[in-house]
mmCIF file of C-alpha atoms and ligand atoms in Angstrom:
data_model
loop_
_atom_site.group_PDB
_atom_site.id
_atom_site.type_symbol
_atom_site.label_atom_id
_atom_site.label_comp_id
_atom_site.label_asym_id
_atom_site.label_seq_id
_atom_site.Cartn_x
_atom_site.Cartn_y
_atom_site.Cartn_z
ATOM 1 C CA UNK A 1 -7.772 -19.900 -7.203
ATOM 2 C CA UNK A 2 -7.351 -19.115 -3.356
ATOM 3 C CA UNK A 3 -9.266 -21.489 -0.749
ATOM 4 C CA UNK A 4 -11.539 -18.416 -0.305
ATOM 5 C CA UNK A 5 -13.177 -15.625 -2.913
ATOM 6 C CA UNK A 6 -12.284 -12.063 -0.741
ATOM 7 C CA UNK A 7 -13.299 -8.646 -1.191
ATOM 8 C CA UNK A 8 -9.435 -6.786 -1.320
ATOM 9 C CA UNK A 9 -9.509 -2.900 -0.847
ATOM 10 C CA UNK A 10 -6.045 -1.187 -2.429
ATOM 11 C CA UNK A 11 -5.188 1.997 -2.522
ATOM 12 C CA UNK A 12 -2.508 3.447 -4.634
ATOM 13 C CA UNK A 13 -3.774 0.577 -6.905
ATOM 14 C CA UNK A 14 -2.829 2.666 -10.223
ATOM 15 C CA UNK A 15 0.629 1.260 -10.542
ATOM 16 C CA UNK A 16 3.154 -0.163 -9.101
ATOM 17 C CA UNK A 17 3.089 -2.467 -6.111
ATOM 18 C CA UNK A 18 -0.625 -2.096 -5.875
ATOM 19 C CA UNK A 19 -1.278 -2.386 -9.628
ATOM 20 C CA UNK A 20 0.613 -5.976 -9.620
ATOM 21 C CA UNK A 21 -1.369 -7.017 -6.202
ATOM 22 C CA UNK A 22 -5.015 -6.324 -7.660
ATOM 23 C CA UNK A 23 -4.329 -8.048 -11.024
ATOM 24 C CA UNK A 24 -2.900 -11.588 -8.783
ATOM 25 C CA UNK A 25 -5.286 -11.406 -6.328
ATOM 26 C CA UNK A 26 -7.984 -10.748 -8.915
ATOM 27 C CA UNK A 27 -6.499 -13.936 -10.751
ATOM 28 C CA UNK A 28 -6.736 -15.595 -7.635
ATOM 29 C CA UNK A 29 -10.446 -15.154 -7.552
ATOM 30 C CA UNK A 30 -10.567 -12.719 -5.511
ATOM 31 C CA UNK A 31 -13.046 -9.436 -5.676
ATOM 32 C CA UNK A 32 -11.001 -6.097 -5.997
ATOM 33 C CA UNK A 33 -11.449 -2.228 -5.143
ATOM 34 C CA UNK A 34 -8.575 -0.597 -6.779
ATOM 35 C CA UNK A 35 -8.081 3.008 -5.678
ATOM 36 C CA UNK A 36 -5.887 5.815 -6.863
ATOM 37 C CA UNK A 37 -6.506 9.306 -7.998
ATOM 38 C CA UNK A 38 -5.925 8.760 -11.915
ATOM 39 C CA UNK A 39 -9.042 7.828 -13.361
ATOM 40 C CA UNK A 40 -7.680 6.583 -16.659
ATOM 41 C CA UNK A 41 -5.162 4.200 -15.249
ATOM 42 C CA UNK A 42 -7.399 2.367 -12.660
ATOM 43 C CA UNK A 43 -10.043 2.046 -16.121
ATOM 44 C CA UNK A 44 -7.365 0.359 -17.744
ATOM 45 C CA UNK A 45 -6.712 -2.205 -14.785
ATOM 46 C CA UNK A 46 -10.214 -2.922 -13.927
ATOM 47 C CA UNK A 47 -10.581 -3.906 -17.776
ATOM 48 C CA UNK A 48 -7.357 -6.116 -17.903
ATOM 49 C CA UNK A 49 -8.597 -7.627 -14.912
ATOM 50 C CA UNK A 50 -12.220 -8.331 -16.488
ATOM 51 C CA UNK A 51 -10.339 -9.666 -19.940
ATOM 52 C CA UNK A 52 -8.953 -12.600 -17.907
ATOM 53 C CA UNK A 53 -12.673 -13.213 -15.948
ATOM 54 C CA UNK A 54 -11.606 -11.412 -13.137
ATOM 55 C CA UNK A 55 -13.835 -9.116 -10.617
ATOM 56 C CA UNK A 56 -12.713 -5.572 -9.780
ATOM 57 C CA UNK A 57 -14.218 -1.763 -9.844
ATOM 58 C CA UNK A 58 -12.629 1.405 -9.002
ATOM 59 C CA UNK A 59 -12.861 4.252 -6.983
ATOM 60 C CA UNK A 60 -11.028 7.682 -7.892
ATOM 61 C CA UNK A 61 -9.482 8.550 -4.171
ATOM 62 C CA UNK A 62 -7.580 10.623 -2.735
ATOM 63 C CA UNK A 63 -6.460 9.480 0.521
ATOM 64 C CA UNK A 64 -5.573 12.595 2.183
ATOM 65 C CA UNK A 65 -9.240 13.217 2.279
ATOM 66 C CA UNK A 66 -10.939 11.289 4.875
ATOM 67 C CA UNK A 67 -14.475 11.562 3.171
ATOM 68 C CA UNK A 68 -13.017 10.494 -0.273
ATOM 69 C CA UNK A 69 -11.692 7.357 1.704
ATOM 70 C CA UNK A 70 -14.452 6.832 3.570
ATOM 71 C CA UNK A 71 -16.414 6.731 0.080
ATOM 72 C CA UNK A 72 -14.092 3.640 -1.163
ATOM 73 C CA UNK A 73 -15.068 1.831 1.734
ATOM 74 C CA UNK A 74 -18.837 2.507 1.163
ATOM 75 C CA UNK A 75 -18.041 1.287 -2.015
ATOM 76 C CA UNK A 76 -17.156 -1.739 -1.457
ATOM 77 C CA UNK A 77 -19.659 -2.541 1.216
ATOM 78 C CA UNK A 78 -22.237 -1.202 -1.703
ATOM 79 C CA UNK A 79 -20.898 -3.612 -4.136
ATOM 80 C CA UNK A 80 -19.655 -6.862 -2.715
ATOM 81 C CA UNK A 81 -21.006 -6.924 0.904
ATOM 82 C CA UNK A 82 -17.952 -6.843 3.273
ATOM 83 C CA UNK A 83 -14.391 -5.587 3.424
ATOM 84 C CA UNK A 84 -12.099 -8.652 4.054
ATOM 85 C CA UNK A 85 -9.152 -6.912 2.953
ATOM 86 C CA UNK A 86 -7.867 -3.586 3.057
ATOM 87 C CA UNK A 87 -4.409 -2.716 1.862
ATOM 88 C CA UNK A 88 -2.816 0.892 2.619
ATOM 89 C CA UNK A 89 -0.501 1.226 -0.397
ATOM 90 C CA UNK A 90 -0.413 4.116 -1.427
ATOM 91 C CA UNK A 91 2.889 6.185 -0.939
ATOM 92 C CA UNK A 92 5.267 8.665 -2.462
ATOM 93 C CA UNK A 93 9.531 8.879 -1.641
ATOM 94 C CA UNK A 94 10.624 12.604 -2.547
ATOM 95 C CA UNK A 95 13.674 12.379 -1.097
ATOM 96 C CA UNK A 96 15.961 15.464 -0.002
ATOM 97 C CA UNK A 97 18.089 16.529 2.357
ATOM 98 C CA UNK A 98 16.450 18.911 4.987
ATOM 99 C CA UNK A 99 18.571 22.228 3.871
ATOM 100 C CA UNK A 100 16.547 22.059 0.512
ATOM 101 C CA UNK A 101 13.721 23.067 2.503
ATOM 102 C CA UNK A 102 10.876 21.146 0.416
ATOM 103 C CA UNK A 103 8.094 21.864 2.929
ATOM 104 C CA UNK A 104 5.874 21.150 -0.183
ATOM 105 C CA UNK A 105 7.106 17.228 -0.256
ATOM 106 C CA UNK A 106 7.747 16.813 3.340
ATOM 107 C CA UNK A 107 3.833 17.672 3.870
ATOM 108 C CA UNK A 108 3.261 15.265 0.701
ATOM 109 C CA UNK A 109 4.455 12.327 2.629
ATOM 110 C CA UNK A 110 3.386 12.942 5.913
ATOM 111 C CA UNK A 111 -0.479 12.844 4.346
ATOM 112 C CA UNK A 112 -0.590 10.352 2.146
ATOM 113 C CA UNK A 113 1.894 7.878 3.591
ATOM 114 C CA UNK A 114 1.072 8.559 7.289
ATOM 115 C CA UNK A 115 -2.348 10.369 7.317
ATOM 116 C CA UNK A 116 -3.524 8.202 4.414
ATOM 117 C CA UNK A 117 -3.029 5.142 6.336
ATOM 118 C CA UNK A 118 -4.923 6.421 9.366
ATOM 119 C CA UNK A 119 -7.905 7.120 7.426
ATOM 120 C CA UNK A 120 -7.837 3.999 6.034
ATOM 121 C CA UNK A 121 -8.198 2.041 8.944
ATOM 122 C CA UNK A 122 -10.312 4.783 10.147
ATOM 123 C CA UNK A 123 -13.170 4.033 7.084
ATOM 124 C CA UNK A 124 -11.989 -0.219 7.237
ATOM 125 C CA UNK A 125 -12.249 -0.911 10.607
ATOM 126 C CA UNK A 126 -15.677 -0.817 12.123
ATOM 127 C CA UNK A 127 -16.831 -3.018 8.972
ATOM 128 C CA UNK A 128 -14.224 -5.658 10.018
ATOM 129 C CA UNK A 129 -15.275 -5.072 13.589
ATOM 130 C CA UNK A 130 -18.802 -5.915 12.643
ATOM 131 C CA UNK A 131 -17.724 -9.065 10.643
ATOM 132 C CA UNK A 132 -15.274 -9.986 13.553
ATOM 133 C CA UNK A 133 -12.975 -10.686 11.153
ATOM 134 C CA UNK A 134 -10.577 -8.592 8.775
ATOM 135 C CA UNK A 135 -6.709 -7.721 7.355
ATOM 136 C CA UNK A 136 -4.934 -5.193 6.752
ATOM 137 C CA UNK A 137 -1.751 -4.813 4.857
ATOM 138 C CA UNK A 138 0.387 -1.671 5.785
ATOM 139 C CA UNK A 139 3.205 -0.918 3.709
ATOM 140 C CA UNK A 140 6.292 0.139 4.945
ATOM 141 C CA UNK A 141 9.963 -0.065 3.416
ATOM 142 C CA UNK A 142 12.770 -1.233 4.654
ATOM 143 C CA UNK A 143 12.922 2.399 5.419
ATOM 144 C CA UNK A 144 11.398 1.957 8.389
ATOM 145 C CA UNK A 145 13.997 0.263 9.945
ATOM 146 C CA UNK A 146 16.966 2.271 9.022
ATOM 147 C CA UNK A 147 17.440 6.047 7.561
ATOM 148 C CA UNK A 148 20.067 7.764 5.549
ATOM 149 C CA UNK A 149 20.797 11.210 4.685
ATOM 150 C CA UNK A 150 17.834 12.751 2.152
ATOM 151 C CA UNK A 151 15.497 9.982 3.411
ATOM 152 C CA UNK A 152 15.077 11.547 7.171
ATOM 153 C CA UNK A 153 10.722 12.696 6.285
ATOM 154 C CA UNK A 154 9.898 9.683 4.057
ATOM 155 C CA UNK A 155 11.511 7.351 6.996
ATOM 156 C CA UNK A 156 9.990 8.741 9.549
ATOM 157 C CA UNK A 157 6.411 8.099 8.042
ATOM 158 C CA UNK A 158 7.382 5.112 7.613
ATOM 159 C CA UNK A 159 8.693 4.010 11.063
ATOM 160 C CA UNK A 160 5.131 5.773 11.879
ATOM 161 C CA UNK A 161 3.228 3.054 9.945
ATOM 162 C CA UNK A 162 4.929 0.507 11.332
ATOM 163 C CA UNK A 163 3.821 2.070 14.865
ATOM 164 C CA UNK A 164 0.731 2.342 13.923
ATOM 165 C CA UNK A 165 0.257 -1.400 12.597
ATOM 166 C CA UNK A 166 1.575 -2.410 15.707
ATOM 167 C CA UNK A 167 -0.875 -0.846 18.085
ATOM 168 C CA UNK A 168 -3.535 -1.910 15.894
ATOM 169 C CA UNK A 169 -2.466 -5.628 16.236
ATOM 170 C CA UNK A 170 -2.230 -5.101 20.059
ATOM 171 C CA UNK A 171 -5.723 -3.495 20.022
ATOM 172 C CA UNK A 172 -7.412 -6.179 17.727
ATOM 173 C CA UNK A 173 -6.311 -8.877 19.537
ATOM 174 C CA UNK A 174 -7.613 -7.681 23.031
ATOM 175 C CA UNK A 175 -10.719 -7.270 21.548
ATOM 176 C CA UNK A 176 -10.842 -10.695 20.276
ATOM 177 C CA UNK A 177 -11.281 -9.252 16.947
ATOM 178 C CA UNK A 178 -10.212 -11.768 14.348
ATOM 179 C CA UNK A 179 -8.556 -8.069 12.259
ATOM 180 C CA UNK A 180 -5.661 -9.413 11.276
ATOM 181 C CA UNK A 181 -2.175 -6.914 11.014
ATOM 182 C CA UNK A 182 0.152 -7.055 8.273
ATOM 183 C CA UNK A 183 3.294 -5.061 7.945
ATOM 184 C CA UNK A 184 5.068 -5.543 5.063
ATOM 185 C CA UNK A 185 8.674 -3.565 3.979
ATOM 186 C CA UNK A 186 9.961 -3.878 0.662
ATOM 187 C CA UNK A 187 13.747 -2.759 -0.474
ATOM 188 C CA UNK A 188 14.002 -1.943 -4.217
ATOM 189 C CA UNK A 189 11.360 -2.137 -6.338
ATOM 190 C CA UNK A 190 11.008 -1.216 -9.903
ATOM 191 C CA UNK A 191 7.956 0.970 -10.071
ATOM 192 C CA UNK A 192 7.241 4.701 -10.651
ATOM 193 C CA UNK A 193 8.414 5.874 -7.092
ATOM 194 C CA UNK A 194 11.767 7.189 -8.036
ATOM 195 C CA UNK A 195 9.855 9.124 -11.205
ATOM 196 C CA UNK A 196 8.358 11.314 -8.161
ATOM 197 C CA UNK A 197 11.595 12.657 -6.645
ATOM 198 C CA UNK A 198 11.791 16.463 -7.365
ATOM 199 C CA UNK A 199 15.010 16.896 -6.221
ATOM 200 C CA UNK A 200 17.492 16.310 -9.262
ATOM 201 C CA UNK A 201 20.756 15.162 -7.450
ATOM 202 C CA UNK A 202 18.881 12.490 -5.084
ATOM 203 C CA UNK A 203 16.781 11.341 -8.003
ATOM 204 C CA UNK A 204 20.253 10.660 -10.361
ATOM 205 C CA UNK A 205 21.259 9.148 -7.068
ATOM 206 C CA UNK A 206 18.230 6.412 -6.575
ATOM 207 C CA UNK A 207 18.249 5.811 -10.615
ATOM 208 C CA UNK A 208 21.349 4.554 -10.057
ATOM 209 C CA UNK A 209 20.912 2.207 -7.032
ATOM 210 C CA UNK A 210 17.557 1.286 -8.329
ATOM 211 C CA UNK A 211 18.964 0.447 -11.793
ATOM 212 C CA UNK A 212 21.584 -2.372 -10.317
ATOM 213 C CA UNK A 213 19.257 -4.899 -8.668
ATOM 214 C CA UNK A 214 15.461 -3.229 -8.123
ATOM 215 C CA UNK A 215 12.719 -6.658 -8.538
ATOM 216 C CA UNK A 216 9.330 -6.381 -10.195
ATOM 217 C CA UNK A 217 6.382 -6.329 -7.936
ATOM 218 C CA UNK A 218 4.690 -9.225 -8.863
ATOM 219 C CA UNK A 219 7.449 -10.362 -6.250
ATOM 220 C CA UNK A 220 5.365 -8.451 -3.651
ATOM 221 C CA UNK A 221 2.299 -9.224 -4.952
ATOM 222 C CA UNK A 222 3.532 -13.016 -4.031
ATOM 223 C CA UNK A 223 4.608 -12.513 -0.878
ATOM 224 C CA UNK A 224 1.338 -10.334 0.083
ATOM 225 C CA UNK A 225 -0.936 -13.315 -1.459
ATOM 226 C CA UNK A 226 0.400 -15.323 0.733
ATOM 227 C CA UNK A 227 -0.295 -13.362 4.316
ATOM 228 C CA UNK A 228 -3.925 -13.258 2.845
ATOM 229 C CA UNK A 229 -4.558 -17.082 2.236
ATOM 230 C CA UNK A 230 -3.027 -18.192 5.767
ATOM 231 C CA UNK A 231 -5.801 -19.619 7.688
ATOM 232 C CA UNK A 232 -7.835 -16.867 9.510
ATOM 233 C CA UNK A 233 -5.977 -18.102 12.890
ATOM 234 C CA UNK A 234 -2.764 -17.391 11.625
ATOM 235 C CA UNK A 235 -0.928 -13.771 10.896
ATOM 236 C CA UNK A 236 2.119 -13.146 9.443
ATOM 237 C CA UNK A 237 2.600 -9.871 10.929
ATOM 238 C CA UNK A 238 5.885 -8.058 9.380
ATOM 239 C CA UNK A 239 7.612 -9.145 6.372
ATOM 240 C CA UNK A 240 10.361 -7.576 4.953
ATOM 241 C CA UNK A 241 11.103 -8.098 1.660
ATOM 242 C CA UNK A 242 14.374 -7.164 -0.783
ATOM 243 C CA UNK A 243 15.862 -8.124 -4.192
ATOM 244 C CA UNK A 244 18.653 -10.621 -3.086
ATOM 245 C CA UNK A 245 21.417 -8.256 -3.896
ATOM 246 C CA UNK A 246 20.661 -5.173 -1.977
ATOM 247 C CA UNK A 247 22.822 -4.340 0.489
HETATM 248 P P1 NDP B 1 4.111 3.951 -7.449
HETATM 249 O O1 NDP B 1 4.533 5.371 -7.576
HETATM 250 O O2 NDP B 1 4.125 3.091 -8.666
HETATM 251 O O3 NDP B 1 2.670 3.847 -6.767
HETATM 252 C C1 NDP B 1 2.203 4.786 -5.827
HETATM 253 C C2 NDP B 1 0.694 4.766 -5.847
HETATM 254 O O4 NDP B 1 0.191 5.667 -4.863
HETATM 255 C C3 NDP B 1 0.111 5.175 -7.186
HETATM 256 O O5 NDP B 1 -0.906 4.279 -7.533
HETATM 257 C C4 NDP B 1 -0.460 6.562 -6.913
HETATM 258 O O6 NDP B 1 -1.583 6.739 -7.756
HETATM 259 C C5 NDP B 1 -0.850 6.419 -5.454
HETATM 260 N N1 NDP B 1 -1.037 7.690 -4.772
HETATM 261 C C6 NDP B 1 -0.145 8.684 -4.587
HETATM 262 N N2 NDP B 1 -0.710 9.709 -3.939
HETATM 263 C C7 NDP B 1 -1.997 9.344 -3.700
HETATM 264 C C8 NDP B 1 -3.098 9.964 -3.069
HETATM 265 N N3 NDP B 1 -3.014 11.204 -2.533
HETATM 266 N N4 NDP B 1 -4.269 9.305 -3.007
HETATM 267 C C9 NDP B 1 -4.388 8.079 -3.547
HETATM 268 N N5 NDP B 1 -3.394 7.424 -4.137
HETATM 269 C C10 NDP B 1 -2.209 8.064 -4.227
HETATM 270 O O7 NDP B 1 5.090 3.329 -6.354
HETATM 271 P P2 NDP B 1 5.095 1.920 -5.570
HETATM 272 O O8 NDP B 1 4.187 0.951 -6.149
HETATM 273 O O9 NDP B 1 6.520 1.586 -5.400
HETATM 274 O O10 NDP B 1 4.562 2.397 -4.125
HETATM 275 C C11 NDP B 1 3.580 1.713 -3.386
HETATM 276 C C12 NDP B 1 3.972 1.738 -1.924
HETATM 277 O O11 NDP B 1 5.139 0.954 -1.751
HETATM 278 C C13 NDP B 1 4.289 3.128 -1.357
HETATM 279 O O12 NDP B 1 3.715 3.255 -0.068
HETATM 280 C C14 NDP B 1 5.811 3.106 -1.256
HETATM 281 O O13 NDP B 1 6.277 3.984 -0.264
HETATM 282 C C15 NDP B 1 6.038 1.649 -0.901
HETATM 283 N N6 NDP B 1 7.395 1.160 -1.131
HETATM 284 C C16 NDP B 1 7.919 1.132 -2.408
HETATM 285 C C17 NDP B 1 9.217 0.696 -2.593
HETATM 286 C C18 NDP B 1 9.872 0.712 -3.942
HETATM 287 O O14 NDP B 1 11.103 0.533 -4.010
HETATM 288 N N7 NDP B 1 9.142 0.880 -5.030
HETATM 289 C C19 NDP B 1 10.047 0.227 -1.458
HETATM 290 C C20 NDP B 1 9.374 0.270 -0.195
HETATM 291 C C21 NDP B 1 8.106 0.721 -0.044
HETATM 292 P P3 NDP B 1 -2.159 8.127 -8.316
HETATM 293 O O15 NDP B 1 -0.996 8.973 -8.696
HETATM 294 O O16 NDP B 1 -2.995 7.681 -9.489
HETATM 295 O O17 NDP B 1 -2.994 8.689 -7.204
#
């Protein structure tokens, strides 16, 4: 149990990183509002989360619509009272190099991994300014801080959230705000992310790396619960996170 029950937004809670985050923090006692755009899925994880006592509900989102996003927040203020957390999550990595010309995934990524993450502080943010007090986690990838060839899109909205997170911190502490910022930028981890990559040679390509050392996420679901139980004074403001053997 965590010194504190809080009321934890996630998007791209359907799997992955943000599927393993809502079922510890929900363990932890915390209240969750898992978010995704497959109905079924997020169903499945609000009743696993119930079978071990746990709180959650779910909103089908999109986040590349602001008034879809704007409705998870709602929710939550509808349902538990106050948005302590909110975690932008959700992501996609269609990797290809720029002569491929996949207009199609390069727009992808710039909504839901950049645009997605604006609206989300755009529908979180007054509520925390209200309660003077707030997180969010942003996450990133270790492909914010470095690019290679295929990756030149999905690094660049990366390197744009971690922008963003940064002004945000600036901006919330001027105003005194208690909001706390949290970047955090995984390497490798073993999730449906490299499923999504329509282009055949880079996805044989990422198989491959992924298969020799990619981590579960429960390892970032660790990591995260920990920036969330520091005492509201304290914020750990970038992590950056990777299985021990990537290079
Ligand atoms: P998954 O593919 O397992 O999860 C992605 C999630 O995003 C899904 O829940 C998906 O749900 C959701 N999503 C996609 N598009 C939308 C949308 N338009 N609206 C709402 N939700 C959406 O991958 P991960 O768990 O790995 O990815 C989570 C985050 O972690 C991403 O931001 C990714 O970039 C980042 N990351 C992942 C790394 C890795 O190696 N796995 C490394 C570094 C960063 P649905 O389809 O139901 O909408």
């Amino acid at each position: 149990m965590s010194e504190e029950s809080k009321v934890v937004v996630i998007t791209g809670a359907s799997s992955g990183i943000g599927e393993a985050t809502a079922k510890l923090l929900a363990a932890k006692g915390n209240k969750l509002v898992i978010a995704a755009r497959r109905e079924k899925k997020l169903q499945e994880i609000v009743a696993d989360i119930e079978k071990e006592n746990g709180q959650a509900v779910y909103a089908v989102t999109d986040v590349t619509d602001l008034d879809s996003v704007k409705a998870l927040a709602q929710l939550a203020l509808d349902k538990f009272g106050r948005i302590d957390v909110w975690m932008n999550n959700a992501g996609l990595m269609p990797h290809s190099e720029f002569i491929k010309g996949r207009v199609e995934d390069w727009n992808r990524m710039i909504d839901v991994n950049l645009r997605g993450v604006l609206y989300g502080i755009n529908a979180a943010l007054p509520a925390m300014r209200d309660q003077k007090a707030g997180q969010f986690i942003n996450v990133a990838s270790v492909a914010a801080h470095a690019v290679h060839s295929g990756g030149g899109v999905y690094s660049a909205t990366k390197a744009g959230v971690w922008m963003i997170s940064e002004a945000l911190r600036q901006e919330e502490a001027a105003a005194g705000s208690n909001v706390r910022v949290t970047v955090i930028s995984p390497g490798a981890i073993a999730t449906e992310l490299v499923d999504h990559v329509t282009d055949s040679d880079q996805k044989k390509a990422m198989d491959s790396y992924y298969d020799q050392f990619a981590i579960t996420p429960d390892r970032i679901a660790t990591t995260i619960a920990t920036a969330i139980d520091l005492p509201s004074d304290t914020a750990i403001n970038e992590i950056v996170v990777r299985p021990s053997r990537q290079g």
